[in-house]
Every structure is written in C-alpha cells, then in structure tokens.
C-alpha cells in the first residue's frame, strides 16, 4: 500500500517500535497520531517529533478507547490506518503464591483485549475510507511458548489467531489486515530480560521498523523481519527443539528471589 498521505494512529508511540514507526511514517509524509499512558513520555516524544499528535490513552481501558475514538475521528476524520502496537512483557513465575489474580492477566488486557477493542471501535470508521489498513504487532513468541513470560506468549499467539480471522472476515472490504511478527529487539520492553536474552540476538528497532514499512508497502500481509523468519520455519519443522531452546535458564531464573520482573 502507498504509505504517503495517510492518517495513522499508533498505540504506544513513545518508545521502541511505536516511536520508530511514528518517526518514519512522518518522514514519508503521513499524519501520525500516537497514544501512551504516561503524559511526560508523550510530551517528550512531541518535543522530539514536533509534527506528531499525542493522546493520553490506556489501551486496556474500554472507556478510554471510546473517548480516544471520539477525539480522534472528530479531529482527524481522514484516519485510515490503525497500528496496534502497545504492549508489555513480564517475567512471571507461575509457582509464586503471591501473584494477584487480577494483575496476573494484565498483559491479556493490554496485548490482546486492547487491539481487539481498538479494532471493534475504529473498524466502522476505517470502512468509510477509500484505502484502509490495520496492523497488529505480534511477536516471534506467538510461534512458540517462552516459559519465562508465559502470559505474554499466550497473548501474542491469541492476537495472531485473531488477526488471521479478522483478515478473512474483512476480505469483502477494502480494509487490509497486516501482522508484524517481530523478533526480539533492543527496546525498553526487553530491558528486564537482560542477561536472559542474548544481547547480540536483539535486532535494532530502527532496522526492524524499516523492514516492517517495506512489507506494508509491498502488501505483505504477514511480515517476518530478522530472526522471526527463522522462528517461523523452526516452529513448523522442529517445534520441540525451539521450545527447548526457549526454555533454557527458566528454572534457574526462578530459583532466585525477585524472580518476577515487570517490563514497566
Ligand atoms: N521489543 C521486543 O523485543 C519485541 C519483540 C516482539 C514484539 N514486540 C511487541 O512490540 C510492541 C512494542 O514493543 P516495544 O518493544 O516497542 O515496547 P516499549 O519500548 O516498552 O514501548 C511500549 C509502548 O507502549 C506503550 N504502552 C504500554 N502499555 C500501554 C497501554 N496499556 N496503553 C497504551 N500504551 C501503552 C508505552 O507507553 P506507556 O508506558 O507510557 O503507556 C510505550 O509507548 C509490543 O506489542 C511488543 O509486545 C516487542
């Protein structure tokens, strides 16, 4: 698709992939809107990218999504692309008896319910546009479990399944449905996993998003930058070997006190 002259809403645009998307899509001549929960981070992003439009909004809060929709469509009626990017990943020891039942599924609300609700809210508007697209950011961890972050993988596998189903349902419409299957990258999300993930395996987020944009321009509905292409084949040809690889160090990591680490 043509990635110029669009109006694009990116959830979670203040760091990592969301920030890189915003910077590059602005350079290409698009109107770019970003969200995030932290107003100071939104203000800082506005300083660094003066042409970006910022909205404080929590993707895990259905009321906030309704409010965001009203603000965005009234101020930017040409909105035609939604990028569901906001997400978090937590290292969680499922044997920890102190885990709170409500907090335990926080990633589900952000990474899975968030995009589903965003699509539901914005789809009728996207369907009124001549060209429109939804991009959901999943992960190589949608292709294999990552036992250190057990809820995260579940959310990304769920988002991948939902994205495929959404694509089929929207076939009769002009709304294209893309999936970015992102590999591990050097962003704040990966910080709490330092020492567990091999630093040299982390992709540069700028390069990753450049490949994602190329994929969108070429209408590649599933985009596999860097190592996620390898994980795609491994998950089909040798899923057991891949899971074994992803399970390394898990027992040791949880043997230490402070085993649970949040990405926030
Ligand atoms: N980095 C990786 O290795 C990797 C690999 C594969 C897939 N991904 C996926 O890529 C996406 C972006 O990750 P990233 O690495 O760029 O993370 P990041 O640098 O931590 O950025 C996350 C962004 O999302 C926002 N955010 C988090 N929770 C939110 C919520 N409830 N509502 C609205 N905004 C929220 C954050 O801002 P606030 O905290 O201010 O809200 C921030 O702007 C995520 O979906 C992640 O799962 C990342």
Coordinates of N, CA, C and O and ligand atoms in Angstrom, one line a residue, residues 12-17 36-38 41 57-60 85-87 110 137-139 152 156 182-185 187-189, ligand 1:
X12 N 0.8 3.2 21.7 CA 2.1 3.1 22.3 C 3.2 3.6 21.4 O 4.1 2.9 21.0
X13 N 3.2 4.9 21.2 CA 4.2 5.5 20.3 C 5.3 6.3 20.9 O 6.0 7.0 20.3
X14 N 5.5 6.1 22.3 CA 6.5 6.9 22.9 C 7.9 6.2 23.1 O 8.8 6.9 23.5
X15 N 8.0 5.0 22.7 CA 9.3 4.3 22.8 C 9.3 3.2 21.8 O 8.3 2.8 21.2
X16 N 10.5 2.5 21.7 CA 10.6 1.3 20.9 C 10.0 1.4 19.5 O 10.2 2.3 18.8
X17 N 9.3 0.3 19.1 CA 8.7 0.2 17.8 C 7.8 1.3 17.5 O 7.7 1.9 16.3
X36 N -0.3 6.7 24.5 CA 0.5 6.1 25.6 C -0.1 6.5 26.9 O -1.0 7.4 26.9
X37 N 0.3 5.9 28.0 CA -0.4 6.2 29.3 C 0.3 7.4 29.9 O -0.3 8.2 30.6
X38 N 1.6 7.5 29.7 CA 2.5 8.4 30.5 C 2.6 9.8 29.8 O 3.2 9.9 28.7
X41 N 6.1 11.1 28.9 CA 6.7 10.4 27.8 C 6.1 11.0 26.5 O 6.7 11.1 25.4
X57 N -3.9 7.8 26.5 CA -5.0 6.8 26.5 C -4.4 5.4 26.8 O -3.3 5.0 26.3
X58 N -5.1 4.7 27.7 CA -4.7 3.4 28.1 C -5.5 2.3 27.3 O -6.7 2.3 27.4
X59 N -4.8 1.5 26.5 CA -5.4 0.6 25.6 C -6.2 -0.6 26.4 O -7.0 -1.3 25.8
X60 N -5.9 -0.7 27.7 CA -6.5 -1.8 28.4 C -7.8 -1.3 29.1 O -8.5 -2.0 29.8
X85 N 0.1 -1.4 18.5 CA 1.5 -1.7 18.8 C 1.7 -1.8 20.3 O 2.6 -2.5 20.8
X86 N 0.9 -1.1 21.1 CA 1.2 -1.0 22.6 C 1.2 -2.4 23.2 O 0.4 -3.3 22.8
X87 N 2.2 -2.7 24.1 CA 2.2 -4.0 24.7 C 3.2 -4.0 25.8 O 4.0 -3.1 26.0
X110 N -3.9 -5.7 28.0 CA -3.1 -4.7 27.1 C -2.9 -5.3 25.7 O -3.1 -4.7 24.7
X137 N 0.7 -5.8 15.9 CA 2.1 -6.2 16.2 C 2.1 -7.4 17.1 O 1.7 -7.4 18.3
X138 N 2.5 -8.6 16.5 CA 2.6 -9.8 17.4 C 4.1 -10.0 17.6 O 4.8 -9.0 17.8
X139 N 4.5 -11.2 17.6 CA 5.9 -11.5 18.1 C 6.3 -12.9 17.6 O 5.4 -13.7 17.4
X152 N 2.6 -13.5 28.3 CA 2.9 -12.8 27.1 C 2.7 -13.6 25.8 O 2.1 -13.2 24.9
X156 N 0.2 -13.1 22.6 CA 0.6 -12.9 21.2 C 0.1 -14.0 20.2 O -0.2 -13.7 19.1
X182 N 7.2 -9.6 15.1 CA 8.5 -9.0 15.4 C 9.4 -9.9 16.2 O 9.0 -10.6 17.1
X183 N 10.7 -9.9 15.9 CA 11.7 -10.7 16.7 C 12.1 -9.8 17.9 O 11.8 -8.7 18.0
X184 N 12.9 -10.4 18.8 CA 13.4 -9.7 19.9 C 14.2 -8.5 19.5 O 15.0 -8.6 18.5
X185 N 14.0 -7.4 20.1 CA 14.7 -6.2 19.7 C 15.1 -5.3 20.9 O 14.6 -5.5 22.0
X187 N 14.7 -2.7 22.9 CA 13.7 -1.6 23.3 C 13.6 -1.7 24.8 O 14.0 -2.8 25.4
X188 N 12.9 -0.8 25.4 CA 12.7 -0.9 26.9 C 12.0 -2.1 27.3 O 12.2 -2.6 28.4
X189 N 11.1 -2.6 26.4 CA 10.4 -3.9 26.8 C 11.3 -5.0 27.1 O 11.0 -5.9 27.9
Ligands
LIG1 N1 11.0 -5.4 21.9 C1 10.8 -6.7 21.6 O1 11.7 -7.5 21.7 C2 9.5 -7.1 20.9 C3 9.5 -8.3 20.2 C4 8.4 -8.7 19.6 C5 7.2 -8.0 19.7 N2 7.2 -6.8 20.5 C6 6.0 -6.1 20.6 O2 6.1 -4.8 20.0 C7 5.2 -3.9 20.6 C8 6.0 -2.7 21.0 O3 7.0 -3.1 22.0 P1 8.3 -2.3 22.3 O4 9.4 -3.2 22.4 O5 8.4 -1.1 21.4 O6 8.0 -1.8 23.8 P2 8.3 -0.4 24.6 O7 9.5 0.2 24.1 O8 8.2 -0.8 26.0 O9 7.1 0.5 24.2 C9 5.8 0.2 24.6 C10 4.9 1.4 24.2 O10 3.5 1.0 24.5 C11 3.0 1.9 25.5 N3 2.1 1.2 26.3 C12 2.3 0.2 27.1 N4 1.1 -0.2 27.7 C13 0.2 0.6 27.2 C14 -1.2 0.7 27.5 N5 -1.8 -0.1 28.3 N6 -1.9 1.7 26.8 C15 -1.3 2.5 25.9 N7 0.0 2.4 25.7 C16 0.7 1.5 26.3 C17 4.2 2.5 26.2 O11 4.0 3.8 26.8 P3 3.4 4.0 28.3 O12 4.1 3.0 29.2 O13 3.6 5.4 28.6 O14 1.9 3.6 28.2 C18 5.2 2.6 25.1 O15 4.9 3.8 24.3 C19 4.6 -4.6 21.8 O16 3.3 -5.1 21.4 C20 5.5 -5.8 22.0 O17 4.8 -6.9 22.6 C21 8.4 -6.4 21.1

